[in-house]
Coordinates of C-alpha atoms in Angstrom, one line a residue:
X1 CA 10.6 6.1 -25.0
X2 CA 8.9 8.2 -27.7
X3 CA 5.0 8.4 -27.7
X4 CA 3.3 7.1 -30.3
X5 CA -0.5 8.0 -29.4
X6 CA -1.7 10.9 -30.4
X7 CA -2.7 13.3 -28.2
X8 CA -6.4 13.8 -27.9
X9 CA -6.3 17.7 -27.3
X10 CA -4.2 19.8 -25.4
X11 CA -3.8 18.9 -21.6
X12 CA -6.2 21.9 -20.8
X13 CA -9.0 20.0 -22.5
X14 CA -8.2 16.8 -20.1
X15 CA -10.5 16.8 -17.3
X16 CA -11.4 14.0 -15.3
X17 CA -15.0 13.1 -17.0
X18 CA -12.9 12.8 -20.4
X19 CA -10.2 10.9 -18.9
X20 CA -11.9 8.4 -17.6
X21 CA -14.2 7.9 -20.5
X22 CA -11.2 7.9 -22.0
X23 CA -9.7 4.8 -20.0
X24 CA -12.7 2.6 -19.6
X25 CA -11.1 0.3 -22.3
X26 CA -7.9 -0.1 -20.3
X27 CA -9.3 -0.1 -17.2
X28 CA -11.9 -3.2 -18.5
X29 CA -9.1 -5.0 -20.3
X30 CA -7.2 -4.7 -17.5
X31 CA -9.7 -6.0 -15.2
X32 CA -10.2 -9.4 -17.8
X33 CA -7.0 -9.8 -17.7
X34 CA -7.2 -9.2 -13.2
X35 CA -10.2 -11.6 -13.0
X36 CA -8.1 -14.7 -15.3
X37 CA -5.2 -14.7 -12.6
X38 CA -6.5 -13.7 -9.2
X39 CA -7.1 -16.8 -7.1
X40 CA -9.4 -17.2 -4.8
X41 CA -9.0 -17.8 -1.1
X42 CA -10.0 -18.6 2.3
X43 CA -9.1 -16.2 5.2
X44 CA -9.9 -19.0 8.0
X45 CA -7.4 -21.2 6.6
X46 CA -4.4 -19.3 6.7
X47 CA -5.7 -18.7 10.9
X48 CA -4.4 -21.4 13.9
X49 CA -7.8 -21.5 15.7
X50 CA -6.4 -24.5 17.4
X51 CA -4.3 -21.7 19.8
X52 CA -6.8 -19.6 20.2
X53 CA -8.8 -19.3 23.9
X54 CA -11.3 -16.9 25.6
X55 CA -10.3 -13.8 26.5
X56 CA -12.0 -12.6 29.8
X57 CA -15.7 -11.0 29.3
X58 CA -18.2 -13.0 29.1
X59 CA -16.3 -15.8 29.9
X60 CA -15.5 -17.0 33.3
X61 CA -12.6 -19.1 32.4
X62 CA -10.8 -16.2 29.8
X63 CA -7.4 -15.6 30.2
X64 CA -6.3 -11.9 30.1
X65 CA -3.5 -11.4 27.4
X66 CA -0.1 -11.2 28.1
X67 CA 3.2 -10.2 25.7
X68 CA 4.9 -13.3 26.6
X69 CA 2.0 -15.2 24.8
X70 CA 2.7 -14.3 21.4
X71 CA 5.3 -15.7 18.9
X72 CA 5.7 -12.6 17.3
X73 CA 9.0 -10.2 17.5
X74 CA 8.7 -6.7 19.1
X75 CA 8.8 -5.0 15.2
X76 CA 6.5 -7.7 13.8
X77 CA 4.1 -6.7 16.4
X78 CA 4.2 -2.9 15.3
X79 CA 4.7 -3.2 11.8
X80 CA 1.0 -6.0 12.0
X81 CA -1.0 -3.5 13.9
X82 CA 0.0 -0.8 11.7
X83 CA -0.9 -2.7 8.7
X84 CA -4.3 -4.1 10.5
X85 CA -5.5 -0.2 11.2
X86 CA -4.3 0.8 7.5
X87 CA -6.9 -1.8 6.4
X88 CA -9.7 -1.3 8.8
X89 CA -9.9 2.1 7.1
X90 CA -11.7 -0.1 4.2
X91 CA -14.7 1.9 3.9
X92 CA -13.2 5.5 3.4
X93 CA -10.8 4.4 0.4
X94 CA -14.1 2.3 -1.0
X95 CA -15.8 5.7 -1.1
X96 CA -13.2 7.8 -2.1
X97 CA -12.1 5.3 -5.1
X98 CA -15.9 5.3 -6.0
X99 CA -16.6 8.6 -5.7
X100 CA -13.4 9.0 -8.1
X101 CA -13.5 6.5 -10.8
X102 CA -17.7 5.9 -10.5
X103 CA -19.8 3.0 -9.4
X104 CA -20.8 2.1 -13.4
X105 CA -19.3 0.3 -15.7
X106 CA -15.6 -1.7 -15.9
X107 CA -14.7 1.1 -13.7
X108 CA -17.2 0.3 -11.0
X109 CA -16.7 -3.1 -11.3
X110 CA -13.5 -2.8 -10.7
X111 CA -14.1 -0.3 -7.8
X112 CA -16.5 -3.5 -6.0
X113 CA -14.3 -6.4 -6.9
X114 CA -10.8 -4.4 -5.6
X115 CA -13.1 -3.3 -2.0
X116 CA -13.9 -7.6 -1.6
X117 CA -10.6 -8.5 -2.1
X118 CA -9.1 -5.7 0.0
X119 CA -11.5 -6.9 2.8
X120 CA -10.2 -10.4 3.2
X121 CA -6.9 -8.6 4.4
X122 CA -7.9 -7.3 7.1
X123 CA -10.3 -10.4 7.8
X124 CA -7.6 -12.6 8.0
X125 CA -5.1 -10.2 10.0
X126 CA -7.5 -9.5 12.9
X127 CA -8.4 -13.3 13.3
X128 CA -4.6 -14.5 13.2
X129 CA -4.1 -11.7 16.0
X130 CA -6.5 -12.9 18.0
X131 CA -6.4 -16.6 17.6
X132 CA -2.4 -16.3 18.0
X133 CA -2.4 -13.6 20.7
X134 CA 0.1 -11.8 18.9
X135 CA -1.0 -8.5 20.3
X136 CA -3.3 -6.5 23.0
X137 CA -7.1 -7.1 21.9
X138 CA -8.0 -4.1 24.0
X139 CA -5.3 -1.9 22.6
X140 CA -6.1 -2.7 18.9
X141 CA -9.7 -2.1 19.6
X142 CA -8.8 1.6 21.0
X143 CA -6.6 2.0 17.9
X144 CA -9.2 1.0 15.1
X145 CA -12.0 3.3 17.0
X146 CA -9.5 5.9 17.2
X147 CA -8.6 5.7 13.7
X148 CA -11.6 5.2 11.7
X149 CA -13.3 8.2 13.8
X150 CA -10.7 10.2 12.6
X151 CA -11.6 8.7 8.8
X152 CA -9.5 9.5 6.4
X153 CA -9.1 11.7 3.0
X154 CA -6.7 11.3 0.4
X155 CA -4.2 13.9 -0.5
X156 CA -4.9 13.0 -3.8
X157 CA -8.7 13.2 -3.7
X158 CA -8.4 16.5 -5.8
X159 CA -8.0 14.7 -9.0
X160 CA -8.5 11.4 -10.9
X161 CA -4.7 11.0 -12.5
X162 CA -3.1 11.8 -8.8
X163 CA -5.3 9.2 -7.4
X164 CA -4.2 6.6 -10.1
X165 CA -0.5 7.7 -10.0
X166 CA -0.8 7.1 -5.8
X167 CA -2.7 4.0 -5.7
X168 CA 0.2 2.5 -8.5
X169 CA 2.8 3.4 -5.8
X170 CA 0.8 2.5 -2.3
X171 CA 0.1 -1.0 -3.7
X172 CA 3.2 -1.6 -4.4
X173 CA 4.4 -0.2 -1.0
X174 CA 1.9 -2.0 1.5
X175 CA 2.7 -5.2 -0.6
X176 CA 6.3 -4.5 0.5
X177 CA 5.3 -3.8 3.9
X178 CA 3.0 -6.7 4.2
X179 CA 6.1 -9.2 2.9
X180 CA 8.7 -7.9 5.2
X181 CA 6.2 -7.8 8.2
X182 CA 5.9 -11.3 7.5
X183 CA 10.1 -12.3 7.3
X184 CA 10.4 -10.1 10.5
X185 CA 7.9 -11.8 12.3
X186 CA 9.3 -15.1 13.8
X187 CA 6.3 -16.8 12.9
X188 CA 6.0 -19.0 10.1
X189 CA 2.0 -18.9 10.2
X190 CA 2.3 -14.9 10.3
X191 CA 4.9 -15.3 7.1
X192 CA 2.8 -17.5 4.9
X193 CA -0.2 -15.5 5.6
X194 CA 1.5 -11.6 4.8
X195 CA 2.5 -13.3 1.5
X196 CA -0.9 -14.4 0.5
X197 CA -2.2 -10.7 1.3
X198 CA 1.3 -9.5 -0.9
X199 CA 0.1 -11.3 -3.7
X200 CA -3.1 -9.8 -3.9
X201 CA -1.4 -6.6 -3.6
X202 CA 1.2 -6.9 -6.4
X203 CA -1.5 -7.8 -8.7
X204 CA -3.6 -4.4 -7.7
X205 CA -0.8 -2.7 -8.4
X206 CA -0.1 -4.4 -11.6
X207 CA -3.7 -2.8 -12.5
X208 CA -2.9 0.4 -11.5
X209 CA 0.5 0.7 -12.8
X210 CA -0.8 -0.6 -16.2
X211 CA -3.6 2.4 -16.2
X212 CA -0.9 4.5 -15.8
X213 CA 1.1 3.5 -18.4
X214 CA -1.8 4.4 -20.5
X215 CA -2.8 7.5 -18.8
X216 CA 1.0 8.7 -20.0
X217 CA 0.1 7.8 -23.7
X218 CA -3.5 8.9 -23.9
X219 CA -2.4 12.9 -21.8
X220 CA 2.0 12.5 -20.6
X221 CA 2.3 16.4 -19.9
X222 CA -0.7 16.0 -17.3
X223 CA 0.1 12.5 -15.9
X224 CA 4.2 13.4 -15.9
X225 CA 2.9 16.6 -13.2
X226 CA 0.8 13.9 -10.9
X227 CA 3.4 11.6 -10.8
X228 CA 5.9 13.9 -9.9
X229 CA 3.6 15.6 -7.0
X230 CA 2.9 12.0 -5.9
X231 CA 6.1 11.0 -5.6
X232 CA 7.5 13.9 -4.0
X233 CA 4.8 14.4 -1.3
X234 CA 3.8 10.4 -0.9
X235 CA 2.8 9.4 2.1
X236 CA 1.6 5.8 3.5
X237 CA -2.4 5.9 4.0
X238 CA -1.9 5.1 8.1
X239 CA -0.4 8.4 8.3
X240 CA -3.5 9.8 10.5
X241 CA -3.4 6.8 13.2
X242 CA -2.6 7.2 16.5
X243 CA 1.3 7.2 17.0
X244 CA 1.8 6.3 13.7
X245 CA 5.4 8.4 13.6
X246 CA 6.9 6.4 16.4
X247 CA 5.7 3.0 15.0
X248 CA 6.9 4.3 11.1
X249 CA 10.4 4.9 12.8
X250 CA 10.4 1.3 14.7
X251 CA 9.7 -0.2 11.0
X252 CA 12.2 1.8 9.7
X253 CA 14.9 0.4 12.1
X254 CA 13.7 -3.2 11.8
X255 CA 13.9 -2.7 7.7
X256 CA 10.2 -3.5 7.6
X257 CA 9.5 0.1 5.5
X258 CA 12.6 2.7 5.6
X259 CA 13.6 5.1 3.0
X260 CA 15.8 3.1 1.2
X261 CA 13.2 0.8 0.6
X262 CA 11.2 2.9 -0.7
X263 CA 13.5 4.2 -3.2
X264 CA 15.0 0.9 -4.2
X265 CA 11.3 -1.4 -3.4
X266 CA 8.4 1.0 -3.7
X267 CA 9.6 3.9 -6.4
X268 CA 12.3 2.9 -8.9
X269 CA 10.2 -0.5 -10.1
X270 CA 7.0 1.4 -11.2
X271 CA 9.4 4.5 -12.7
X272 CA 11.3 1.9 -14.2
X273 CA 8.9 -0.1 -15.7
X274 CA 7.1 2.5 -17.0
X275 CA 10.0 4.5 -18.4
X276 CA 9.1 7.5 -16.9
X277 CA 12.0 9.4 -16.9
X278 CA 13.2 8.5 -20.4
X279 CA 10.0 9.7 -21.6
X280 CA 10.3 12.6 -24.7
X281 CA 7.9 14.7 -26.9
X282 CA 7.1 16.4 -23.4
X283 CA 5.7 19.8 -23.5
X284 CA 7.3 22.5 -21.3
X285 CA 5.4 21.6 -17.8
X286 CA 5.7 17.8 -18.5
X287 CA 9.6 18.5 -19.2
X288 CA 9.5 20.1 -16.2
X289 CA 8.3 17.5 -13.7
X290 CA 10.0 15.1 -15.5
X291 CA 13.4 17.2 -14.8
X292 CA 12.2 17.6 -11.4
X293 CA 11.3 13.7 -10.5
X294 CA 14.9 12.9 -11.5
X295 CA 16.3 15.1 -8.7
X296 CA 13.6 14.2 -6.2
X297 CA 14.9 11.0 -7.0
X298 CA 19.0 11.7 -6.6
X299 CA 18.6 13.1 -3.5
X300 CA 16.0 10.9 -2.2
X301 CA 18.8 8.3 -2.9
X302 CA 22.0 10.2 -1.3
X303 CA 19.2 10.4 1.4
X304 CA 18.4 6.7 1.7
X305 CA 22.5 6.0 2.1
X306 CA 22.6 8.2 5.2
X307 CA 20.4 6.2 6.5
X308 CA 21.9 3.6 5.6
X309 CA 25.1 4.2 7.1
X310 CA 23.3 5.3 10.3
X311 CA 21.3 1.5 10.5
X312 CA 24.7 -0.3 9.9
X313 CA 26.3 2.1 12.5
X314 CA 23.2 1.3 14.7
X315 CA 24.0 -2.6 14.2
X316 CA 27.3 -2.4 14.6
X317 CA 27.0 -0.8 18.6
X318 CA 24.4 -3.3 18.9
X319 CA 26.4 -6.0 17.8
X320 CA 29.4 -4.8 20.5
X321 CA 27.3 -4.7 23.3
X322 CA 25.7 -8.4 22.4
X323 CA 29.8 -9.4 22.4
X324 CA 30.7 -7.7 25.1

């Protein structure tokens, strides 16, 4: 892909006042074009109240939970209280987003109407756990304290193009997680209600993606150098919550989130879609994180198969023992 824009200054004159000035076109075309084919929806309906009952408390007659009560599988149950506590953390990304991109504008409206949607997700997670005893109330109420006390910053907080390049990733990657949660479940209820939350997340990171697309025509040396520290240091936001490394590997096993997902799921589509490593008319530092994305990307790959070979491996011994 050549670049047709021209460049509005070297990338030393680029800071982040100019390049969000710069954007606020894309960014409120891009929220039009959001507003037109978002739907609208109601977290209660996607909940079965009808099997929820008291827990004890306050309640003489409250049953005390159980694992035998839920429908869920063992790696559904993980994969939806990691995804629950990555939402609960709500408020920090809010502040960091804003504190980023502003509060004014198509960029503040943007900021406010992304934070409402967002919090329907985590809404509607919390009350089909509940309602469906799919997991320990007490436990996920430890978790969330534990997490949000911790709060959370952004490895990309540093600078407005990382935080665009991440967020066009992480969308795309907790839209994945969301959707395979949901297959893995064992509940049709938990299925139907991951994929309304996926759809809301493709089309955040449709916006994000599409910003993107014109952060590379507007400043490609700069953006080509966040995209490539993104993608080589990426990491899911729930990183910080409490046994988060043991859960991510249980997820990984149960193809909920595993490498090769995120090569072949996560990565490649945005890359892809954006041409990113066909772009030319680089300077020498964009030429260079260009180069060096394409082998992050090759090895992350001969990675992925490994671990590929070591799941079918896995499945295979498990297989064995089922038959024998």
């Amino acid at each position: 892909m050549t670049l047709t824009s021209p460049h509005l200054g070297s990338s030393a004159d680029w800071t982040d006042a100019r390049l969000l000035y710069a954007l606020e076109e894309v960014v409120e075309k891009e929220l039009n074009r959001h507003l037109k084919v978002v739907k609208d929806w109601m977290p209660h309906e996607y909940v079965p109240w009808s099997d929820g009952r008291n827990f004890p408390g306050l309640f003489e007659d409250g049953e005390p939970w159980d694992p035998q009560q839920s429908k869920v599988t063992d790696v559904g149950r993980i994969a939806l209280v990691v995804n629950l506590l990555t939402e609960d953390n709500l408020p920090s990304y809010h502040h960091e987003i804003a504190t980023l991109f502003g509060r004014d504008g198509a960029w503040g409206t943007w900021v406010h109407r992304w934070t409402a949607e967002e919090g329907r997700h985590g809404i509607v997670m919390r009350d089909y756990l509940l309602a469906s005893r799919a997991v320990d109330p007490d436990k996920l109420e430890q978790f969330r304290m534990a997490h949000m006390s911790e709060g959370f910053e952004s490895d990309n907080r540093h600078s407005m193009l990382h935080s665009v390049a991440y967020v066009a990733f992480q969308e795309l990657a907790t839209r994945i997680s969301h959707r395979n949660t949901g297959h893995q479940s064992g509940d049709p209820v938990c299925d139907r209600m991951l994929a309304r939350i996926a759809t809301d997340e493709n089309l955040h990171m449709v916006f994000y993606r599409n910003l993107l697309g014109a952060a590379f025509e507007l400043a490609p040396d700069l953006t080509m150098q966040a995209v490539r520290d993104v993608v080589v240091n990426f990491r899911m936001p729930g990183h910080g919550m409490p046994g988060f490394e043991r859960a991510a590997a249980q997820m990984a096993i149960g193809e909920i989130y595993n490498m090769r997902i995120h090569h072949d799921d996560v990565l490649q589509p945005v890359l892809r879609f954006l041409k990113v490593l066909e772009i030319d008319g680089l300077g020498p530092e964009g030429l260079k994180a260009q180069e060096e994305l394409g082998l992050y990307m090759n090895g992350l790959d001969a990675e992925a198969s490994k671990f590929d070979e070591k799941l079918a491996a896995r499945k295979a011994r498990m297989a064995a023992r089922a038959a024998g």
